[in-house]
Amino acid sequence: PAGIVEELRGLPPGRILVVGDTALDSGRLMAGELSEAGCLGVRYLAGGFEAWRKAGLPVAGEGGAR
């Protein structure tokens, strides 16, 4: 959506926006659309947050980052 793209374009330089999903591939498509619309720092996370957690990567807010 255009409103989201405009808001994301206003993020400070150097910020990274991670877009993920679980199975429908919608996150990959959204990340591509945001990048094509000029949003910088967009990254796709295959498997979404669950994949991040299963990989044992740090998660803030769960007893602090680990």
JSON list of C-alpha atoms in Angstrom, two decimals:
[
{"chain": "A", "resi": 1, "resn": "PRO", "atom": "CA", "xyz": [0.00, 0.00, 0.00]},
{"chain": "A", "resi": 2, "resn": "ALA", "atom": "CA", "xyz": [1.17, 3.48, -0.89]},
{"chain": "A", "resi": 3, "resn": "GLY", "atom": "CA", "xyz": [0.75, 4.86, 2.64]},
{"chain": "A", "resi": 4, "resn": "ILE", "atom": "CA", "xyz": [3.06, 2.24, 4.08]},
{"chain": "A", "resi": 5, "resn": "VAL", "atom": "CA", "xyz": [5.67, 2.83, 1.39]},
{"chain": "A", "resi": 6, "resn": "GLU", "atom": "CA", "xyz": [5.70, 6.57, 2.08]},
{"chain": "A", "resi": 7, "resn": "GLU", "atom": "CA", "xyz": [6.04, 5.96, 5.82]},
{"chain": "A", "resi": 8, "resn": "LEU", "atom": "CA", "xyz": [8.88, 3.49, 5.33]},
{"chain": "A", "resi": 9, "resn": "ARG", "atom": "CA", "xyz": [10.74, 5.84, 3.02]},
{"chain": "A", "resi": 10, "resn": "GLY", "atom": "CA", "xyz": [10.96, 8.17, 6.02]},
{"chain": "A", "resi": 11, "resn": "LEU", "atom": "CA", "xyz": [13.00, 5.72, 8.09]},
{"chain": "A", "resi": 12, "resn": "PRO", "atom": "CA", "xyz": [16.44, 6.99, 9.04]},
{"chain": "A", "resi": 13, "resn": "PRO", "atom": "CA", "xyz": [19.27, 5.94, 6.70]},
{"chain": "A", "resi": 14, "resn": "GLY", "atom": "CA", "xyz": [20.96, 2.73, 7.72]},
{"chain": "A", "resi": 15, "resn": "ARG", "atom": "CA", "xyz": [17.84, 1.16, 9.25]},
{"chain": "A", "resi": 16, "resn": "ILE", "atom": "CA", "xyz": [16.94, -2.35, 8.16]},
{"chain": "A", "resi": 17, "resn": "LEU", "atom": "CA", "xyz": [13.37, -3.50, 7.65]},
{"chain": "A", "resi": 18, "resn": "VAL", "atom": "CA", "xyz": [12.90, -7.27, 7.88]},
{"chain": "A", "resi": 19, "resn": "VAL", "atom": "CA", "xyz": [9.85, -8.79, 6.19]},
{"chain": "A", "resi": 20, "resn": "GLY", "atom": "CA", "xyz": [9.06, -12.43, 6.83]},
{"chain": "A", "resi": 21, "resn": "ASP", "atom": "CA", "xyz": [6.35, -15.01, 6.37]},
{"chain": "A", "resi": 22, "resn": "THR", "atom": "CA", "xyz": [5.71, -18.62, 7.19]},
{"chain": "A", "resi": 23, "resn": "ALA", "atom": "CA", "xyz": [4.56, -20.46, 4.07]},
{"chain": "A", "resi": 24, "resn": "LEU", "atom": "CA", "xyz": [2.61, -18.33, 1.62]},
{"chain": "A", "resi": 25, "resn": "ASP", "atom": "CA", "xyz": [5.58, -16.46, 0.12]},
{"chain": "A", "resi": 26, "resn": "SER", "atom": "CA", "xyz": [3.78, -13.18, 0.77]},
{"chain": "A", "resi": 27, "resn": "GLY", "atom": "CA", "xyz": [6.73, -11.77, 2.70]},
{"chain": "A", "resi": 28, "resn": "ARG", "atom": "CA", "xyz": [9.12, -12.32, -0.18]},
{"chain": "A", "resi": 29, "resn": "LEU", "atom": "CA", "xyz": [6.72, -10.59, -2.54]},
{"chain": "A", "resi": 30, "resn": "MET", "atom": "CA", "xyz": [6.20, -7.69, -0.12]},
{"chain": "A", "resi": 31, "resn": "ALA", "atom": "CA", "xyz": [9.95, -7.26, 0.37]},
{"chain": "A", "resi": 32, "resn": "GLY", "atom": "CA", "xyz": [10.39, -7.12, -3.40]},
{"chain": "A", "resi": 33, "resn": "GLU", "atom": "CA", "xyz": [7.60, -4.57, -3.82]},
{"chain": "A", "resi": 34, "resn": "LEU", "atom": "CA", "xyz": [8.99, -2.36, -1.07]},
{"chain": "A", "resi": 35, "resn": "SER", "atom": "CA", "xyz": [12.48, -2.48, -2.59]},
{"chain": "A", "resi": 36, "resn": "GLU", "atom": "CA", "xyz": [11.14, -1.66, -6.04]},
{"chain": "A", "resi": 37, "resn": "ALA", "atom": "CA", "xyz": [9.19, 1.25, -4.55]},
{"chain": "A", "resi": 38, "resn": "GLY", "atom": "CA", "xyz": [12.42, 2.78, -3.29]},
{"chain": "A", "resi": 39, "resn": "CYS", "atom": "CA", "xyz": [12.50, 1.60, 0.32]},
{"chain": "A", "resi": 40, "resn": "LEU", "atom": "CA", "xyz": [16.11, 1.00, 1.31]},
{"chain": "A", "resi": 41, "resn": "GLY", "atom": "CA", "xyz": [17.36, -1.66, 3.70]},
{"chain": "A", "resi": 42, "resn": "VAL", "atom": "CA", "xyz": [14.56, -4.17, 3.05]},
{"chain": "A", "resi": 43, "resn": "ARG", "atom": "CA", "xyz": [15.46, -7.77, 3.84]},
{"chain": "A", "resi": 44, "resn": "TYR", "atom": "CA", "xyz": [13.42, -10.97, 3.51]},
{"chain": "A", "resi": 45, "resn": "LEU", "atom": "CA", "xyz": [13.43, -13.56, 6.31]},
{"chain": "A", "resi": 46, "resn": "ALA", "atom": "CA", "xyz": [12.35, -16.94, 4.96]},
{"chain": "A", "resi": 47, "resn": "GLY", "atom": "CA", "xyz": [10.18, -18.72, 7.50]},
{"chain": "A", "resi": 48, "resn": "GLY", "atom": "CA", "xyz": [9.54, -15.53, 9.45]},
{"chain": "A", "resi": 49, "resn": "PHE", "atom": "CA", "xyz": [10.01, -15.10, 13.17]},
{"chain": "A", "resi": 50, "resn": "GLU", "atom": "CA", "xyz": [9.52, -18.79, 13.89]},
{"chain": "A", "resi": 51, "resn": "ALA", "atom": "CA", "xyz": [12.50, -19.69, 11.70]},
{"chain": "A", "resi": 52, "resn": "TRP", "atom": "CA", "xyz": [14.55, -17.03, 13.51]},
{"chain": "A", "resi": 53, "resn": "ARG", "atom": "CA", "xyz": [13.67, -18.51, 16.90]},
{"chain": "A", "resi": 54, "resn": "LYS", "atom": "CA", "xyz": [14.25, -22.12, 15.78]},
{"chain": "A", "resi": 55, "resn": "ALA", "atom": "CA", "xyz": [17.73, -21.10, 14.61]},
{"chain": "A", "resi": 56, "resn": "GLY", "atom": "CA", "xyz": [18.45, -19.95, 18.17]},
{"chain": "A", "resi": 57, "resn": "LEU", "atom": "CA", "xyz": [19.04, -16.35, 17.15]},
{"chain": "A", "resi": 58, "resn": "PRO", "atom": "CA", "xyz": [18.64, -13.53, 19.71]},
{"chain": "A", "resi": 59, "resn": "VAL", "atom": "CA", "xyz": [15.18, -12.31, 20.61]},
{"chain": "A", "resi": 60, "resn": "ALA", "atom": "CA", "xyz": [14.67, -9.15, 22.66]},
{"chain": "A", "resi": 61, "resn": "GLY", "atom": "CA", "xyz": [11.85, -9.07, 25.17]},
{"chain": "A", "resi": 62, "resn": "GLU", "atom": "CA", "xyz": [12.13, -12.72, 26.17]},
{"chain": "A", "resi": 63, "resn": "GLY", "atom": "CA", "xyz": [14.34, -12.37, 29.21]},
{"chain": "A", "resi": 64, "resn": "GLY", "atom": "CA", "xyz": [16.59, -10.02, 27.24]},
{"chain": "A", "resi": 65, "resn": "ALA", "atom": "CA", "xyz": [18.50, -10.75, 24.08]},
{"chain": "A", "resi": 66, "resn": "ARG", "atom": "CA", "xyz": [20.29, -14.06, 24.18]}
]
